[in-house]
Short mmCIF file of C-alpha atoms in Angstrom, two decimals:
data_model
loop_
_atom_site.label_atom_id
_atom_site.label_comp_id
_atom_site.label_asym_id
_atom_site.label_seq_id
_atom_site.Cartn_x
_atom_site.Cartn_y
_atom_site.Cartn_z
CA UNK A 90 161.16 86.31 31.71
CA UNK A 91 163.27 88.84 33.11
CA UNK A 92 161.74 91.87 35.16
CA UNK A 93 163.32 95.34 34.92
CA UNK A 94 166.47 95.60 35.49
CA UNK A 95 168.24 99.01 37.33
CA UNK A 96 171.70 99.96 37.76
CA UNK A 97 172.94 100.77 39.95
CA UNK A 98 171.42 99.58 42.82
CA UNK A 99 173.28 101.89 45.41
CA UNK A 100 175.09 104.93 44.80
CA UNK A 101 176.66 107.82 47.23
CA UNK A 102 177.87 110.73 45.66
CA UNK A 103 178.50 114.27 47.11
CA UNK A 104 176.49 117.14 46.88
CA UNK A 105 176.53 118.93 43.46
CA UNK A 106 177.85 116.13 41.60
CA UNK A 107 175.72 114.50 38.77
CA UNK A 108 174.72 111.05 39.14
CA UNK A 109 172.71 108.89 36.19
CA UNK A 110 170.17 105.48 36.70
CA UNK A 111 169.66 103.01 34.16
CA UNK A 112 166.51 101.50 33.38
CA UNK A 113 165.86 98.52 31.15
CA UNK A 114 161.85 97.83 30.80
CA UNK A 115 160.34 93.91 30.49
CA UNK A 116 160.73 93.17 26.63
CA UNK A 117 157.31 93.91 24.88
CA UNK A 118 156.83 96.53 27.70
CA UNK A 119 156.07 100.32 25.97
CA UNK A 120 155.20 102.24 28.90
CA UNK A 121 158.05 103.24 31.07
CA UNK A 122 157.98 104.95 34.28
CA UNK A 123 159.90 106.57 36.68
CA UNK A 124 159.05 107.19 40.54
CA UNK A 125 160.78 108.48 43.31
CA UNK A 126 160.30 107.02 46.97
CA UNK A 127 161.21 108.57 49.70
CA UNK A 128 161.43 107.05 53.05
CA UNK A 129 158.53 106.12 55.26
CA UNK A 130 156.30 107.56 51.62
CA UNK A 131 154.50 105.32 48.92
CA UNK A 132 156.28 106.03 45.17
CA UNK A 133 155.65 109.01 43.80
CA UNK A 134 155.47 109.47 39.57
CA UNK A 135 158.10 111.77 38.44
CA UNK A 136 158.07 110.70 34.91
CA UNK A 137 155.90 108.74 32.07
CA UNK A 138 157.12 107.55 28.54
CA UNK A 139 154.82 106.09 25.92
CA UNK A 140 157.45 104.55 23.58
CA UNK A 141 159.73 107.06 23.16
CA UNK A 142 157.36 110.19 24.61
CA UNK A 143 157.66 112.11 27.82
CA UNK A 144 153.57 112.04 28.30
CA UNK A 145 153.78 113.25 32.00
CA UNK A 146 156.71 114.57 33.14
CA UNK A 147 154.97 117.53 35.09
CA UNK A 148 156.34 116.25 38.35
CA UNK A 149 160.23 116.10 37.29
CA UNK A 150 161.93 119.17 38.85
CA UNK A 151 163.40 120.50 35.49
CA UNK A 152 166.13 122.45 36.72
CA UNK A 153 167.93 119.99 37.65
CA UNK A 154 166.57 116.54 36.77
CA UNK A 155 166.29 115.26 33.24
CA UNK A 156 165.16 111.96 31.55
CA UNK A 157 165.10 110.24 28.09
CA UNK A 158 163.58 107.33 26.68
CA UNK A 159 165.89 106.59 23.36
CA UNK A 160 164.45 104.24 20.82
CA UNK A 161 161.83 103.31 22.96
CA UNK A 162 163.51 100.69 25.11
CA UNK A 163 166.05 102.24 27.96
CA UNK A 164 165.87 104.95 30.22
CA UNK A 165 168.39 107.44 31.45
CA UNK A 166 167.47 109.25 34.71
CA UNK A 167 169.94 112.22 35.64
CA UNK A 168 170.62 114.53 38.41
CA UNK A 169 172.45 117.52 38.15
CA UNK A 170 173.61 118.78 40.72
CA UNK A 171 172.60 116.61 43.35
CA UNK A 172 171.11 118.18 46.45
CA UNK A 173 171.62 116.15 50.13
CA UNK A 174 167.23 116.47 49.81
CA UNK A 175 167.50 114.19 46.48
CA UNK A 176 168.32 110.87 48.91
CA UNK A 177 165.89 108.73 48.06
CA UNK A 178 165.18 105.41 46.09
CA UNK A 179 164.98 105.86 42.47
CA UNK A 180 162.04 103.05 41.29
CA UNK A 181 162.07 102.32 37.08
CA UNK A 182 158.64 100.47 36.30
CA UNK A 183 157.05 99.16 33.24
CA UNK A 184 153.76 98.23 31.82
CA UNK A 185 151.81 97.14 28.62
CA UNK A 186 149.94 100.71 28.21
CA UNK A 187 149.06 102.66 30.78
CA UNK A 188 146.41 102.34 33.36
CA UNK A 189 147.53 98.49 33.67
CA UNK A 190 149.30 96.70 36.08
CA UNK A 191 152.95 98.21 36.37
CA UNK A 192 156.27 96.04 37.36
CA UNK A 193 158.95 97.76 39.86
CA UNK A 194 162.36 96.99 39.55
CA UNK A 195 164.56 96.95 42.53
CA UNK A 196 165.56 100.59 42.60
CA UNK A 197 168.74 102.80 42.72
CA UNK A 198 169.46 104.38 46.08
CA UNK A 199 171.00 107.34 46.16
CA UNK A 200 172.80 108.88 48.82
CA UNK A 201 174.15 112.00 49.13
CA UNK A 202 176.85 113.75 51.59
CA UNK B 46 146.14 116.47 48.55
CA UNK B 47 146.60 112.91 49.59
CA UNK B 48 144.38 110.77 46.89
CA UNK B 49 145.61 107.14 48.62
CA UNK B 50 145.17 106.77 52.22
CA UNK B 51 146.77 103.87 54.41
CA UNK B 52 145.82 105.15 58.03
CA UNK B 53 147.96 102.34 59.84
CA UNK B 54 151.67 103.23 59.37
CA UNK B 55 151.73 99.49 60.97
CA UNK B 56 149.95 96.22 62.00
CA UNK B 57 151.12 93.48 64.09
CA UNK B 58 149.45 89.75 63.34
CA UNK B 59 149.99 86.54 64.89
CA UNK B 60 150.98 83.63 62.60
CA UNK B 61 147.82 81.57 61.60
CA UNK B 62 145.36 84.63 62.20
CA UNK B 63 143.89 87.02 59.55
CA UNK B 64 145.80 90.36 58.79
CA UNK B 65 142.95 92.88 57.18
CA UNK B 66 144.87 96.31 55.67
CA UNK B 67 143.00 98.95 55.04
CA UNK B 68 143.19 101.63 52.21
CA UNK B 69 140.50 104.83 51.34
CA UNK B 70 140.72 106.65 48.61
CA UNK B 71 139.13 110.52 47.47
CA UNK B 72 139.28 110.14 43.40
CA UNK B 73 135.51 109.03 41.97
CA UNK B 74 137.57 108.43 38.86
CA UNK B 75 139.67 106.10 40.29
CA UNK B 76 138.80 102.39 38.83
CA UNK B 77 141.52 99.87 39.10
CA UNK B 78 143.03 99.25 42.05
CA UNK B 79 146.33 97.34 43.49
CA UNK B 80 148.41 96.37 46.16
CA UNK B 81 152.10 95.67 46.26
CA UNK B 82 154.24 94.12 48.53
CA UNK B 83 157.69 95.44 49.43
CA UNK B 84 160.41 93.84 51.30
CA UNK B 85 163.81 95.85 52.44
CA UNK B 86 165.96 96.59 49.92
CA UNK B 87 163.71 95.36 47.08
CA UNK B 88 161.33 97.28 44.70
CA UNK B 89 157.16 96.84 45.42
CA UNK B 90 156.00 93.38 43.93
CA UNK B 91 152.66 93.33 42.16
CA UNK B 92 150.48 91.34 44.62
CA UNK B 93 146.68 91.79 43.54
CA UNK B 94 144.18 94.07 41.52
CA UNK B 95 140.59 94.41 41.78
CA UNK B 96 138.41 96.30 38.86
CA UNK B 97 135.82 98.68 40.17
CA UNK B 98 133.24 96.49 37.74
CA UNK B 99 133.56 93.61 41.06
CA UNK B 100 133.75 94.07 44.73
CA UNK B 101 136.27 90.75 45.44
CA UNK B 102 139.01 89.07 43.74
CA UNK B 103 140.65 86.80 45.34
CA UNK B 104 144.24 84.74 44.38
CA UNK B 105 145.40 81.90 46.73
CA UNK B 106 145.29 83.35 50.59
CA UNK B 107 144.61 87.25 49.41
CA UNK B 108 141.49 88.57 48.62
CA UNK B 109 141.13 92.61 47.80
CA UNK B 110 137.44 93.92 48.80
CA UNK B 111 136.54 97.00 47.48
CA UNK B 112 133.66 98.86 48.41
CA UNK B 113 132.90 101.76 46.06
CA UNK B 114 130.04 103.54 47.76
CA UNK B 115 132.01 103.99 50.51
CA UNK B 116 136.30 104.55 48.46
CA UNK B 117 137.31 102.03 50.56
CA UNK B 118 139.31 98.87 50.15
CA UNK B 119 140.81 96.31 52.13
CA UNK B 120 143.11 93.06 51.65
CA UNK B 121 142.86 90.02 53.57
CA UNK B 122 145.49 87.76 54.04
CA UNK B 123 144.61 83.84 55.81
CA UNK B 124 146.20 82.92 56.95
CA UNK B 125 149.13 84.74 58.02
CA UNK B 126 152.84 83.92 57.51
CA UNK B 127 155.83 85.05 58.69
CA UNK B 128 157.00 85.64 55.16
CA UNK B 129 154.15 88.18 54.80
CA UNK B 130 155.94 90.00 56.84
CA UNK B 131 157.06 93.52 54.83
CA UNK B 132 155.16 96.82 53.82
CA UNK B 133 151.91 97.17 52.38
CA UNK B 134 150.99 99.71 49.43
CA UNK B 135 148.06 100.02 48.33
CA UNK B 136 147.64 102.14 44.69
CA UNK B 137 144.81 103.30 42.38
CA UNK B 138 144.28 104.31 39.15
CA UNK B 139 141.61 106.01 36.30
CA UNK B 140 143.07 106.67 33.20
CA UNK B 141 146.20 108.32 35.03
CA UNK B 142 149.25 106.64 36.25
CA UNK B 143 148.84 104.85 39.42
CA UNK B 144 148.88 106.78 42.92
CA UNK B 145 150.45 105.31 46.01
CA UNK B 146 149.55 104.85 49.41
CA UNK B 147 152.11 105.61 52.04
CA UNK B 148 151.97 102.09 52.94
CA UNK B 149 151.43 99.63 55.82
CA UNK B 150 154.26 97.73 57.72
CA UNK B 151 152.50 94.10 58.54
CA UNK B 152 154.55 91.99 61.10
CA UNK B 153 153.57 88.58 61.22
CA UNK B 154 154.80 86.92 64.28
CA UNK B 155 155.44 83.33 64.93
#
């Protein structure tokens, strides 16, 4: 069975260009998240879908960061403009409901100059 | 506010011995709890989850103890491998999304 799958895995961009992730969840899997890890921290939640619902987003820094969860299967996560502060590992996770065990894929780190 | 607390940023274990990381945790609500294991360059890999309803699980050479009265848990891992060797989160939950530790770097040497 194939875990979730990220792309890209590394990315450097300069400062105050946009940059997307990708996120495809294990099949079957409803509950999509996305976390943020910086380094030398534990992951930190910056957004929660249920299907195709933002249920927690209330730690995504809206002016700049934005998310969406179309048909229920993929993820988008943008930044834009990218600030040199936003270097940091992008992690896309999935589980069957919340509160359950969730699966990390391998992450997209960013980098940016 | 830190909810997840891993108070060794690191732990060195000789191959063969036991390596015991520790986690505390401030949520009452909290009642499922996990720890993943992450290598460089990888994302954290599910490694074991205890329910608050028991106070051990164990799964091959890790066993998660969690002591409620006291928001503590620990994982043991015997014996120790060199391949064990990566960083340690540990991560709780209660009817919220789960909340991370900072994480433990374990070094295993031969």
């Amino acid at each position: 069975e194939a875990g979730v799958v990220q792309s890209p895995r590394y990315k450097i961009i300069e400062k105050k260009q946009p940059v997307a992730f990708w996120c495809n969840p294990i099949s079957g899997h409803n509950t999509l998240y996305w976390y943020l890890q910086n380094l030398g921290q534990g992951p930190e939640l910056l957004i929660r879908y249920e299907n195709e619902e933002a249920v927690d987003d209330s730690q995504l820094p809206k002016d700049r960061f934005s998310a969406e969860r179309l048909k229920g299967v993929d993820s988008t996560l943008k930044i834009q403009p990218a600030e040199l502060g936003d270097s940091a590992v992008y992690l896309c996770a999935s589980s069957w409901g919340s509160g359950n065990t969730i699966y990390f894929g391998e992450g997209s780190w960013l980098t940016v100059v | 506010d830190q909810q997840v607390k891993q108070n060794s940023p690191s732990l060195s274990v000789q191959e063969g011995r036991i390596s015991i990381l520790n986690c505390d945790y401030t949520n009452s609500m909290f009642d499922y709890f996990l720890w993943y294991k992450k290598y460089p360059a990888e994302g954290p890999t599910f490694l074991i989850s205890i329910s608050s309803i028991k106070d051990k699980n164990e799964d091959g050479r890790f066993t998660v103890f969690l002591n409620k009265s006291a928001k503590h848990l620990s994982l043991h891992i015997v014996p120790s491998q060199p391949g064990d060797s990566a960083v340690y989160f540990c991560a709780a939950s209660g009817n919220t999304p789960l909340v991370f530790g900072k994480g433990t770097r374990l070094s295993v040497i031969a």
